[in-house]
Short mmCIF file of C-alpha atoms and ligand atoms in Angstrom, two decimals:
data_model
loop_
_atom_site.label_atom_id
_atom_site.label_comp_id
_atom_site.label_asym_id
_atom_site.label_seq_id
_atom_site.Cartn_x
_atom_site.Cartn_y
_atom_site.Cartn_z
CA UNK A 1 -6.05 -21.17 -11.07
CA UNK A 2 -8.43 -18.45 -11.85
CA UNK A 3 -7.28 -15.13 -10.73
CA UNK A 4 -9.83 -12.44 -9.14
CA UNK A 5 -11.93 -10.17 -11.93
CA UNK A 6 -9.82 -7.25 -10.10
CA UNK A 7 -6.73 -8.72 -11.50
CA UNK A 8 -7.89 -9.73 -14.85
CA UNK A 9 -9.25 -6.36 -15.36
CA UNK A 10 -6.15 -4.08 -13.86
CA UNK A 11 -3.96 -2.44 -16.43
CA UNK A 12 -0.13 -1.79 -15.55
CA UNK A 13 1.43 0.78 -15.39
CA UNK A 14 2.96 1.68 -18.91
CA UNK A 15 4.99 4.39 -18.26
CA UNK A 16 7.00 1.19 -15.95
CA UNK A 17 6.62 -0.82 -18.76
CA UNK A 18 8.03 1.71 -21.35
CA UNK A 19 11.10 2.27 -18.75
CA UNK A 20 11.20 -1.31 -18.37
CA UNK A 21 11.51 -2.03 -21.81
CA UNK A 22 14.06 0.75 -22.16
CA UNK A 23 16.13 -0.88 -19.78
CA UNK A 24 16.39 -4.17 -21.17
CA UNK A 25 16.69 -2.75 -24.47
CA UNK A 26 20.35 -1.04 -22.75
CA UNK A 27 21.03 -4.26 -21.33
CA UNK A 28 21.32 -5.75 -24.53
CA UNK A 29 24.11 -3.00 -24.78
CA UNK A 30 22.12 -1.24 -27.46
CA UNK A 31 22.31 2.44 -27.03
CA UNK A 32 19.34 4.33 -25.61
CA UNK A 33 18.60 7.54 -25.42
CA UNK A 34 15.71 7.16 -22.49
CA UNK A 35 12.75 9.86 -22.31
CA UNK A 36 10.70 7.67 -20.48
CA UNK A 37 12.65 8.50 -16.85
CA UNK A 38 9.45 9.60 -14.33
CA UNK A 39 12.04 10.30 -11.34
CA UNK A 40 14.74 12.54 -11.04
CA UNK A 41 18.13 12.13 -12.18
CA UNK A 42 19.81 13.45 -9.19
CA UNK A 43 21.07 11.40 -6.03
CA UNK A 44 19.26 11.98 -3.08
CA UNK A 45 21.00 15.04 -0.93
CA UNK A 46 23.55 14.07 1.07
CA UNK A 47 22.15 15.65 4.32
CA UNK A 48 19.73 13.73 4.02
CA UNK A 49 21.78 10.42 3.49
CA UNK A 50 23.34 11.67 6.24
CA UNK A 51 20.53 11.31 8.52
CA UNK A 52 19.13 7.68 7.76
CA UNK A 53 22.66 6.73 8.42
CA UNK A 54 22.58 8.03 11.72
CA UNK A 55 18.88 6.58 12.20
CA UNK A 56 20.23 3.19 11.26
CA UNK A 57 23.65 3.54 13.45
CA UNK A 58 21.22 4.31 16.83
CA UNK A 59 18.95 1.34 16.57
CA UNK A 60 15.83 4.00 16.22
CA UNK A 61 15.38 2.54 12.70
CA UNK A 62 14.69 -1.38 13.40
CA UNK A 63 11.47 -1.45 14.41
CA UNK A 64 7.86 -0.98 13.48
CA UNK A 65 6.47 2.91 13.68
CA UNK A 66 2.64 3.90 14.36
CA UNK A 67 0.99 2.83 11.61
CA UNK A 68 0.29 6.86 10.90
CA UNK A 69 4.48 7.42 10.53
CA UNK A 70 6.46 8.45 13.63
CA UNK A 71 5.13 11.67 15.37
CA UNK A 72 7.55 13.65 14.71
CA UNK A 73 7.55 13.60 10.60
CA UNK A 74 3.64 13.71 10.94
CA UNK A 75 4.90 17.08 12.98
CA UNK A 76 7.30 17.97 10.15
CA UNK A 77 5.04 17.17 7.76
CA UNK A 78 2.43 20.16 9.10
CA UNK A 79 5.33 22.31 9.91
CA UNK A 80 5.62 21.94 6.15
CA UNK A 81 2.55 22.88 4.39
CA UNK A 82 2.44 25.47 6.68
CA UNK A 83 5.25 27.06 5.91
CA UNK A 84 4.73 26.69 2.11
CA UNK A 85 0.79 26.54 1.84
CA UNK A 86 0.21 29.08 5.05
CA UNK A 87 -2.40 26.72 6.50
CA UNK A 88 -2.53 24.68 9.35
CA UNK A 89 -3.39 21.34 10.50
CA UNK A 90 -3.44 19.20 13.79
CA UNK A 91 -0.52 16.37 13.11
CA UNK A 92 -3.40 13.79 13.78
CA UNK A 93 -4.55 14.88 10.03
CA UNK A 94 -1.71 13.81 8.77
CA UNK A 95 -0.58 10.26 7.30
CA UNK A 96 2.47 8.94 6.55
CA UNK A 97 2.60 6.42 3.50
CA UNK A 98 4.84 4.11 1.39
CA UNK A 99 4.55 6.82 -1.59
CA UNK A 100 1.81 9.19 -2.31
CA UNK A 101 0.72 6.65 -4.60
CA UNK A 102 -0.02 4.55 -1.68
CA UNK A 103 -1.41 7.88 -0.09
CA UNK A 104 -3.84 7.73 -3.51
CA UNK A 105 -4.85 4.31 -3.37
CA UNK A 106 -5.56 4.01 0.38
CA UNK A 107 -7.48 7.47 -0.08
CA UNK A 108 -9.86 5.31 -2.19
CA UNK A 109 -10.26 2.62 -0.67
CA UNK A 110 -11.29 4.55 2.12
CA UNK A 111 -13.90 6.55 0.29
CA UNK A 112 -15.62 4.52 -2.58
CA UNK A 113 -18.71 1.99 -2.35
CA UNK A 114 -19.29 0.16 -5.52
CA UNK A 115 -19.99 2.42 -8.53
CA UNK A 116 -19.05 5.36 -6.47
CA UNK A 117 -17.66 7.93 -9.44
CA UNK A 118 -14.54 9.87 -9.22
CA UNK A 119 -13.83 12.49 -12.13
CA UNK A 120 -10.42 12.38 -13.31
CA UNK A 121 -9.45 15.03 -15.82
CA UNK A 122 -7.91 14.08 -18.93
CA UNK A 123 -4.48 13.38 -19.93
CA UNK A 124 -4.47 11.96 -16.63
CA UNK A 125 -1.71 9.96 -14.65
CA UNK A 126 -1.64 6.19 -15.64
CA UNK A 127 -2.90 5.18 -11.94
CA UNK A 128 -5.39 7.52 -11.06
CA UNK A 129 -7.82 5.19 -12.77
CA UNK A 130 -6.61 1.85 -11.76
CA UNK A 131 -6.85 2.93 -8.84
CA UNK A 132 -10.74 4.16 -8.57
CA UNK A 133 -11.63 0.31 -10.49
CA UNK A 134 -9.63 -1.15 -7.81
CA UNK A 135 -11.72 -0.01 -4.71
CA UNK A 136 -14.65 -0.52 -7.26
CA UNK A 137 -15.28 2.66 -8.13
CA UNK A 138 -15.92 4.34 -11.42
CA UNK A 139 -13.70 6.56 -13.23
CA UNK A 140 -15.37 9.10 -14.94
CA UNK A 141 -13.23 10.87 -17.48
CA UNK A 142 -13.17 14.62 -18.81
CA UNK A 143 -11.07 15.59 -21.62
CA UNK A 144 -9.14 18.80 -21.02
CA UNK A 145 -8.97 20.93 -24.20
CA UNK A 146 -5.75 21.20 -25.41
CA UNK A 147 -6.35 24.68 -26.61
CA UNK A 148 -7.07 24.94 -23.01
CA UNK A 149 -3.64 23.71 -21.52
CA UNK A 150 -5.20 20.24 -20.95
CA UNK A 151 -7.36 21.92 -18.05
CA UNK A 152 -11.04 21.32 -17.28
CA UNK A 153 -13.56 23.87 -17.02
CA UNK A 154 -16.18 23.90 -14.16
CA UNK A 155 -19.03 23.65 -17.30
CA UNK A 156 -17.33 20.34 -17.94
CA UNK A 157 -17.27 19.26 -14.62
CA UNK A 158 -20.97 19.78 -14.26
CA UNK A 159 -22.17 18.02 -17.55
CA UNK A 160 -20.36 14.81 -15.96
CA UNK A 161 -21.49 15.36 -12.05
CA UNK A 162 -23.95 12.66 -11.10
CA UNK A 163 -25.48 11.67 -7.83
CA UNK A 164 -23.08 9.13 -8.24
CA UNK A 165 -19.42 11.72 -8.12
CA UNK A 166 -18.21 11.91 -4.87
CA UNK A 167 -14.50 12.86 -5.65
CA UNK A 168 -12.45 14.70 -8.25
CA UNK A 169 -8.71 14.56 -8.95
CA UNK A 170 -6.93 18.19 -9.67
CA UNK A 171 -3.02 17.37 -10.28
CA UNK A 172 -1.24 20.69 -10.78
CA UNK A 173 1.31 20.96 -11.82
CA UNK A 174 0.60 18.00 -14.26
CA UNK A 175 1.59 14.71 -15.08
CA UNK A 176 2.09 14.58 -18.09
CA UNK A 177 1.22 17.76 -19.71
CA UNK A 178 3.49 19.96 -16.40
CA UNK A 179 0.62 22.57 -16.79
CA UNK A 180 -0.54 24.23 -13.74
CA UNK A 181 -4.17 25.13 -13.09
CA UNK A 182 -4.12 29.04 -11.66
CA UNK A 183 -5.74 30.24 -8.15
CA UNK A 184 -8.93 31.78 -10.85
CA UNK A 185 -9.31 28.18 -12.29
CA UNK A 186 -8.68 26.45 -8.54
CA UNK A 187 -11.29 28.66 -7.26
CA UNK A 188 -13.85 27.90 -8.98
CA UNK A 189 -13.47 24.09 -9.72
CA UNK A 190 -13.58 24.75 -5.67
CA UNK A 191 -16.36 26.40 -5.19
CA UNK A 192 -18.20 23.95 -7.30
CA UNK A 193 -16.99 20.56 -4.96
CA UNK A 194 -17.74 22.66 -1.86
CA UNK A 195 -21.48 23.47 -3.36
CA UNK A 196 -22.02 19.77 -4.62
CA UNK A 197 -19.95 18.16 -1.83
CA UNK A 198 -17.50 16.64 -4.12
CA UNK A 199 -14.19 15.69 -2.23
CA UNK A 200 -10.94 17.47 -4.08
CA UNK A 201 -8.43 15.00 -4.31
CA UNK A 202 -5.22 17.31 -4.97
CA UNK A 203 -2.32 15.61 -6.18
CA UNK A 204 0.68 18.18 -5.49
CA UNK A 205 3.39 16.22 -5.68
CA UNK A 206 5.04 18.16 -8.43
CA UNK A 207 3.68 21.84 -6.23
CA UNK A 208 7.90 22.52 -5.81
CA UNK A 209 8.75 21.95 -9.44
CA UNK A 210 7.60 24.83 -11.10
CA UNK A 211 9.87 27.19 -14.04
CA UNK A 212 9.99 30.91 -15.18
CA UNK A 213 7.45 33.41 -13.51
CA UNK A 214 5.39 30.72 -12.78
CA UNK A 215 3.55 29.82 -9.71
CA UNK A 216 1.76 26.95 -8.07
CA UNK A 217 -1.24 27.79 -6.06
CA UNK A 218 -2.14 24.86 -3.73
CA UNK A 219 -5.90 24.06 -4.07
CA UNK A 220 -6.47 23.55 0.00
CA UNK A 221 -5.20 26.88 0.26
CA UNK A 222 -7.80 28.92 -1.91
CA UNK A 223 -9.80 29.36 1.22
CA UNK A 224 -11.03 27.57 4.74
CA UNK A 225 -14.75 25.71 3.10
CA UNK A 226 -12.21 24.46 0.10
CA UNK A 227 -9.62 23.10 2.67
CA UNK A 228 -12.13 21.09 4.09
CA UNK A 229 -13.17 20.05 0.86
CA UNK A 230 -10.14 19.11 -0.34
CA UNK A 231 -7.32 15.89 0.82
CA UNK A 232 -3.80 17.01 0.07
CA UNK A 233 -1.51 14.18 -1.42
CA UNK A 234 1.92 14.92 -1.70
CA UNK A 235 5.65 13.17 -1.08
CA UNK A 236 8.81 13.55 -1.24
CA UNK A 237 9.96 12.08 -4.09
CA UNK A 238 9.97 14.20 -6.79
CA UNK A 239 11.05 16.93 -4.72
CA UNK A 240 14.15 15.71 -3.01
CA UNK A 241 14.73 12.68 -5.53
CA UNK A 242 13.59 10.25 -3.17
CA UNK A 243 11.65 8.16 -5.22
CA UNK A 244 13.18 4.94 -4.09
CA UNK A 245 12.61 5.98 -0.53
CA UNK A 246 8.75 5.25 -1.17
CA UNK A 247 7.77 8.51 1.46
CA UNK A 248 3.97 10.15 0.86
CA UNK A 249 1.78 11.46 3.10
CA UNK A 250 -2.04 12.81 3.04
CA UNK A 251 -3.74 15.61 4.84
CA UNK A 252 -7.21 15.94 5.50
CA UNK A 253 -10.31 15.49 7.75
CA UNK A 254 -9.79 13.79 10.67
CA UNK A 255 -12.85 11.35 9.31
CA UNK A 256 -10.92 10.40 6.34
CA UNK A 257 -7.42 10.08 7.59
CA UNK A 258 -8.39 7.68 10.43
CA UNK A 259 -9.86 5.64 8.07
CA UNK A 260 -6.85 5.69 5.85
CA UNK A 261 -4.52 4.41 9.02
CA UNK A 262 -6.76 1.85 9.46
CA UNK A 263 -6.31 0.25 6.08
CA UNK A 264 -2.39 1.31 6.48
CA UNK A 265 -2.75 -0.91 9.82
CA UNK A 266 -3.73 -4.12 7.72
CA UNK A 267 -2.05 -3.45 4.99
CA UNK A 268 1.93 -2.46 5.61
CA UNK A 269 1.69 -1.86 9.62
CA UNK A 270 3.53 1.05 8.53
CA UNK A 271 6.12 2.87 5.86
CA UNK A 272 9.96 1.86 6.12
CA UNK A 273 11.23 3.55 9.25
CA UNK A 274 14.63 4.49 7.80
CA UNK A 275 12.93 6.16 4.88
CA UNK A 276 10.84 8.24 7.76
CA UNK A 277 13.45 9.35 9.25
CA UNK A 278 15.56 10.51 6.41
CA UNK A 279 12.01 12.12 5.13
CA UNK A 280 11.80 14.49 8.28
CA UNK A 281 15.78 16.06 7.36
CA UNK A 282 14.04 16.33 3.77
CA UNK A 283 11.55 18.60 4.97
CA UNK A 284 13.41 20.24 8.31
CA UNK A 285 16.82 20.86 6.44
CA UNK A 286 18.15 22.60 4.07
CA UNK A 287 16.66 23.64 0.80
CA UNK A 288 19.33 24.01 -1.05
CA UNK A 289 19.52 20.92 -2.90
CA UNK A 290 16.07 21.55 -4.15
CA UNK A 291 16.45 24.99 -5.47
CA UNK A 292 19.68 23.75 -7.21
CA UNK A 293 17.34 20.26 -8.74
CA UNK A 294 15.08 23.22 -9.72
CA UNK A 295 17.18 25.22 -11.78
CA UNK A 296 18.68 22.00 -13.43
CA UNK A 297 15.02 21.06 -14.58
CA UNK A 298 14.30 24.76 -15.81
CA UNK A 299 17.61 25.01 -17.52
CA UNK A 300 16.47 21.85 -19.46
CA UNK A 301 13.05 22.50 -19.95
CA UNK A 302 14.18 26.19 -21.75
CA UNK A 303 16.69 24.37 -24.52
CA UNK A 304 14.62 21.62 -24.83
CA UNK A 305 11.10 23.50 -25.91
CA UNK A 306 11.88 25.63 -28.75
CA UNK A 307 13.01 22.42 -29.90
CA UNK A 308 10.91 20.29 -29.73
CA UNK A 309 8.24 22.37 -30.92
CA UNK A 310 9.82 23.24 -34.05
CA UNK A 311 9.86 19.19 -35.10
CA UNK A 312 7.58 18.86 -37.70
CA UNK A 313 3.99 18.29 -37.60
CA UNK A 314 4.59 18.74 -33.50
CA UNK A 315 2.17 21.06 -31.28
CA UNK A 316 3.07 21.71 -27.74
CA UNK A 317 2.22 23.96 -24.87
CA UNK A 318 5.10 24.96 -23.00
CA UNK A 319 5.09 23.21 -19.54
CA UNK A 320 5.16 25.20 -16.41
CA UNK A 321 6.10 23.00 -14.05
CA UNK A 322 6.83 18.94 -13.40
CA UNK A 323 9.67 17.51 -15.43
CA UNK A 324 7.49 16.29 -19.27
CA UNK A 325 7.10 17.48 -22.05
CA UNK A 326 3.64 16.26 -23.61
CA UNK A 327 3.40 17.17 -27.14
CA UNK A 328 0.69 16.28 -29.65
CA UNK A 329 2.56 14.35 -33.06
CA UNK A 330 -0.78 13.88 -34.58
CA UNK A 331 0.62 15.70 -37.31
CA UNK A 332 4.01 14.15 -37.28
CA UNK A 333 2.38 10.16 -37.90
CA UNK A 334 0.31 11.59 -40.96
CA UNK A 335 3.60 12.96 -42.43
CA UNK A 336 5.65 9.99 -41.42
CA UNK A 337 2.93 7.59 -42.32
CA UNK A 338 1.57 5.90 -39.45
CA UNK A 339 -1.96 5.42 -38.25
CA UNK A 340 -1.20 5.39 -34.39
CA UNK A 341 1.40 6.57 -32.21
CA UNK A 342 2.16 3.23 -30.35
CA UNK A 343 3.55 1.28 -33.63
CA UNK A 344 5.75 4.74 -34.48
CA UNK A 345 7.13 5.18 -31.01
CA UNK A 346 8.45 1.43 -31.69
CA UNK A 347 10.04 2.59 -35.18
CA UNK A 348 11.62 5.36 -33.32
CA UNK A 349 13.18 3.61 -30.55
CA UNK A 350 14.11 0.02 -32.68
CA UNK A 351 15.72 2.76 -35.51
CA UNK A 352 17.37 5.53 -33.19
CA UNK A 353 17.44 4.45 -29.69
CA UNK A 354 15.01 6.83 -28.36
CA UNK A 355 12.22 5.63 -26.20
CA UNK A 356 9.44 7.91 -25.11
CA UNK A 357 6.43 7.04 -23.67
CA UNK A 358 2.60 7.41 -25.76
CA UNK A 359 -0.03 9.30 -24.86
CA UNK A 360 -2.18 6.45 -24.70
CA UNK A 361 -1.71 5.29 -21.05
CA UNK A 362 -2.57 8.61 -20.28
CA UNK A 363 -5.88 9.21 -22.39
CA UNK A 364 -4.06 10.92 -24.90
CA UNK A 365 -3.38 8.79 -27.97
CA UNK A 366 -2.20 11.93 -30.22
CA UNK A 367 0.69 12.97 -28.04
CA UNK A 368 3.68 11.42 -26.74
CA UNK A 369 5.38 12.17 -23.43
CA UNK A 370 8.96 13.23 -23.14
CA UNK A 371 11.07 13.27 -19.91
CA UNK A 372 13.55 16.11 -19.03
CA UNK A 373 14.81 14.06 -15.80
CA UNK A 374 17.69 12.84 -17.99
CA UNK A 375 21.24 15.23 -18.84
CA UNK A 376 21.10 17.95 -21.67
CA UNK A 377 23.57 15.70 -24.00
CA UNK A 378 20.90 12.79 -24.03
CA UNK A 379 18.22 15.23 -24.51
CA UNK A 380 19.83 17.35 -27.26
CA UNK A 381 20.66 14.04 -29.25
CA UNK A 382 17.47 12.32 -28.73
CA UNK A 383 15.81 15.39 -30.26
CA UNK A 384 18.22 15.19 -33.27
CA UNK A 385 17.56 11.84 -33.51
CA UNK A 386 13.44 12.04 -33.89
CA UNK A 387 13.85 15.29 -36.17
CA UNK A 388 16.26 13.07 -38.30
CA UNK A 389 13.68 10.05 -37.79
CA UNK A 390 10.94 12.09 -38.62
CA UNK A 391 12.38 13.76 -41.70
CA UNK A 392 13.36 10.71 -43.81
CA UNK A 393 10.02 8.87 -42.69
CA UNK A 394 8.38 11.98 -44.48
CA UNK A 395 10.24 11.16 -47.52
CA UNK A 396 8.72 7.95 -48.09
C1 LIG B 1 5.30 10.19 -9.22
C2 LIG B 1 3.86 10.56 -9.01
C3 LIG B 1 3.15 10.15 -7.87
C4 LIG B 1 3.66 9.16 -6.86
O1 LIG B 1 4.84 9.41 -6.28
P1 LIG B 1 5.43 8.49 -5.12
O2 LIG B 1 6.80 8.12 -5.56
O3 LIG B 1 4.55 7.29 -4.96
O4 LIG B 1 5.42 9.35 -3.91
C5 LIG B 1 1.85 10.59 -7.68
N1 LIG B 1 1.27 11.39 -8.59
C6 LIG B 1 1.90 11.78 -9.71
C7 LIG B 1 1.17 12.66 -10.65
C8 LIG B 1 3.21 11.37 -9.97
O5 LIG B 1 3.82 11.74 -11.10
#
C-alpha cells in the first residue's frame, strides 16, 4: 500500500533511535556506557507512587476524565505557575495532555493552515520540526550563534519574519545546549511577537532544572501583553522523573486552549487517569524530591564540564540548566580523521561502548550531545573512554 506523503516525509526521532540502538547494543550483553538517556535516572518519588496507588485502590482511576484532565489537576496546575511564575490563570486555560509533547503537537495543529511558518531557533529539539510539517506548516529555522550560547537575537528573528510567521518556539533552559535565555533577551524577543503578533510558544519543561547562580525567567511572566502572547508548555516529567507517566499540560488563551481540547476530544478522549492523579501529588506535595534530583544533576554537571572541555579539539559552553552537555567536536573529527560526526560517533560506541547522540537531529552537525541523567561512575569512564578514543585516533 502507499502510505500518506505525511508519513513518507516524517523523520523519527533520533535521539529514540540512538537510545534504542544503545539498548540493543546492551542486550547483546556488550557493555555500554549510555549518554544518550533524555529522562532522568531517578524513580519517580514515592509520595507520589503513593498516591496513584490510592487512586487505583478507590475505583476513581477506571474511567474516562474530561477531555481537558480532571478539574482538580487543571486547579493544581494554576496553583502551580502561580506559585512559581507569580501569574495567574482561570483553570479553563489550562490543558491536561499525554506529555507536553502532545501539549506541542496539539498546539499546532490547532494553530497552522498550510504553509503557516513557525521559527524554531537552532540547535533545536528533534520534534519541534516534525511537528510544524505535520500540521503542514513550515519550519523556519534560525541558527543561534554559538559564540552566542546558541541563542537568537531579535535582528535574526526579524530578517526571517514573513507575513507568513505566526509562531516562534523559545525553549529555555535548552534542549540540547541547557542554556537559558535571560529576562533582557526574553524581553525583547517579547516585545517583538507582541508588536508583530507572533504567538510565543515557550517550552519550559526544563524551567526547574537549573545549576549554580543561575536562574530561569519564565517568558509569560516578563509582563501582562507578553503573557497573552505567549502559550506555556510544560510537564512533569523531567521534573519529578515522570517521563513514563506521559503528564503535560498547556496554558494559554482561552481561544487556543479550547481548540486544543477539541482535538484532545478526537484524538485520546483524554490523558491516563492514574497518571492525573499521581500528577496533582507531583505538584501539591512535597518538593523535596526535586530539590534533592536537582543537586544530583548539578553535582554531575560540575565534574563532568571541566572535563569534557579539556578533550581535545572540544569547545563547549557550560550549561546552565537541563541535564546535556552539547559540545562542538568539530575540531576533535579533523584530529581524529573523520569528515562527519555521525560515522565517528559509530567508531566510538562499536570501539569503547559509549553512545552519544549527534548534533545532527538537532541542526547541529558539529557537536554531539551528552547526557548527565546517568551515575557519576558511567560518566567519569565514558569520558576516559572518548579522551582515550580520541587520543590514539589522533595518532593515526
Ligand atoms: C522531554 C522534552 C519534552 C517532552 O516531554 P514529555 O515527556 O512529553 O512531557 C518537550 N520538550 C523538550 C525540550 C524536552 O526535552
Amino acid at each position: 500500500m502507499e502510505l500518506s506523503e505525511r508519513i513518507q516525509h516524517l523523520k523519527p526521532s533520533v535521539t529514540l533511535a540512538a537510545a534504542a540502538k544503545a539498548n540493543a547494543l546492551k542486550t547483546q550483553g556488550k557493555d555500554i556506557l549510555n549518554l544518550t538517556i533524555g529522562e532522568p535516572d531517578f524513580a519517580t518519588p514515592e509520595n507520589i507512587q503513593e498516591a496513584a496507588i490510592r487512586a487505583i485502590k478507590s475505583g476513581k482511576a477506571s474511567y474516562y476524565t474530561p477531555s481537558a484532565g480532571i478539574p482538580e489537576l487543571r486547579q493544581a496546575i494554576v496553583d502551580y505557575t502561580k506559585k512559581n511564575y507569580g501569574i495567574q490563570y482561570e483553570a479553563s486555560q489550562a490543558i491536561v495532555t499525554d506529555g507536553a509533547k502532545f501539549a506541542l503537537y496539539v498546539l499546532f495543529q490547532t494553530i497552522l493552515n498550510p504553509k503557516d511558518e513557525v521559527i524554531i531557533p537552532v540547535p533545536y529539539w528533534v520534534s519541534y520540526g516534525e511537528q510544524v510539517k505535520l500540521a503542514q506548516g513550515r519550519p523556519v529555522f534560525v541558527r543561534g550563534k554559538e559564540k552566542n550560547a546558541f541563542k537568537v537575537t531579535v535582528s535574526q528573528l526579524e530578517e526571517v519574519r514573513s507575513t507568513k510567521t505566526k509562531a516562534l518556539i523559545i525553549n529555555s533552559p535548552s534542549n540540547p545546549t541547557g542554556m537559558i535565555y535571560d529576562k533582557k533577551e526574553l524581553q525583547a524577543i517579547g516585545e517583538w511577537a507582541v508588536k508583530n503578533d507572533v504567538l510565543i510558544v515557550a517550552d519550559d519543561i526544563y524551567g526547574r532544572l537549573v545549576y549554580n547562580d543561575n536562574e530561569f525567567t519564565p517568558m509569560a511572566a516578563i509582563s501582562e501583553a507578553i503573557r497573552k502572547q505567549t502559550i506555556i508548555i510544560n510537564g512533569i516529567s523531567k521534573t519529578y522523573a515522570m517521563t513514563g507517566w506521559r503528564i503535560g499540560y498547556a496554558l494559554g488563551s482561552q481561544e487556543i486552549i479550547n481548540g486544543m481540547i477539541s482535538i484532545a476530544s478526537q484524538s485520546t478522549s483524554n490523558p491516563t487517569a492514574v497518571s492525573q492523579y499521581a500528577a496533582i501529588e507531583a505538584l501539591t506535595g512535597t518538593q523535596e524530591a526535586v530539590e534533592e534530583m536537582r543537586n544530583a544533576f548539578a553535582e554531575r554537571l560540575n565534574l563532568l564540564y571541566p572535563l569534557v572541555s579539556s578533550l581535545p579539539g572540544v569547545t563547549l559552553n557550560k550549561p546552565q540548566g537541563a541535564f546535556y552537555l552539547f559540545p562542538n567536536v568539530k575540531e576533535t573529527l579533523l584530529m581524529c580523521g573523520y569528515e562527519n560526526v555521525t560515522k565517528w560517533a559509530e567508531d566510538l560506541l562499536e570501539e569503547t561502548g559509549v553512545a552519544v547522540v549527534t548534533g545532527e537531529g538537532f541542526g547541529a552537525p558539529e557537536n554531539i550531545r551528552l547526557s548527565y541523567a546517568t551515575n557519576l561512575g558511567t560518566l567519569e569512564e565514558a569520558i576516559r573512554k572518548m579522551a582515550y578514543f580520541i587520543e590514539s585516533k589522533s595518532q593515526n
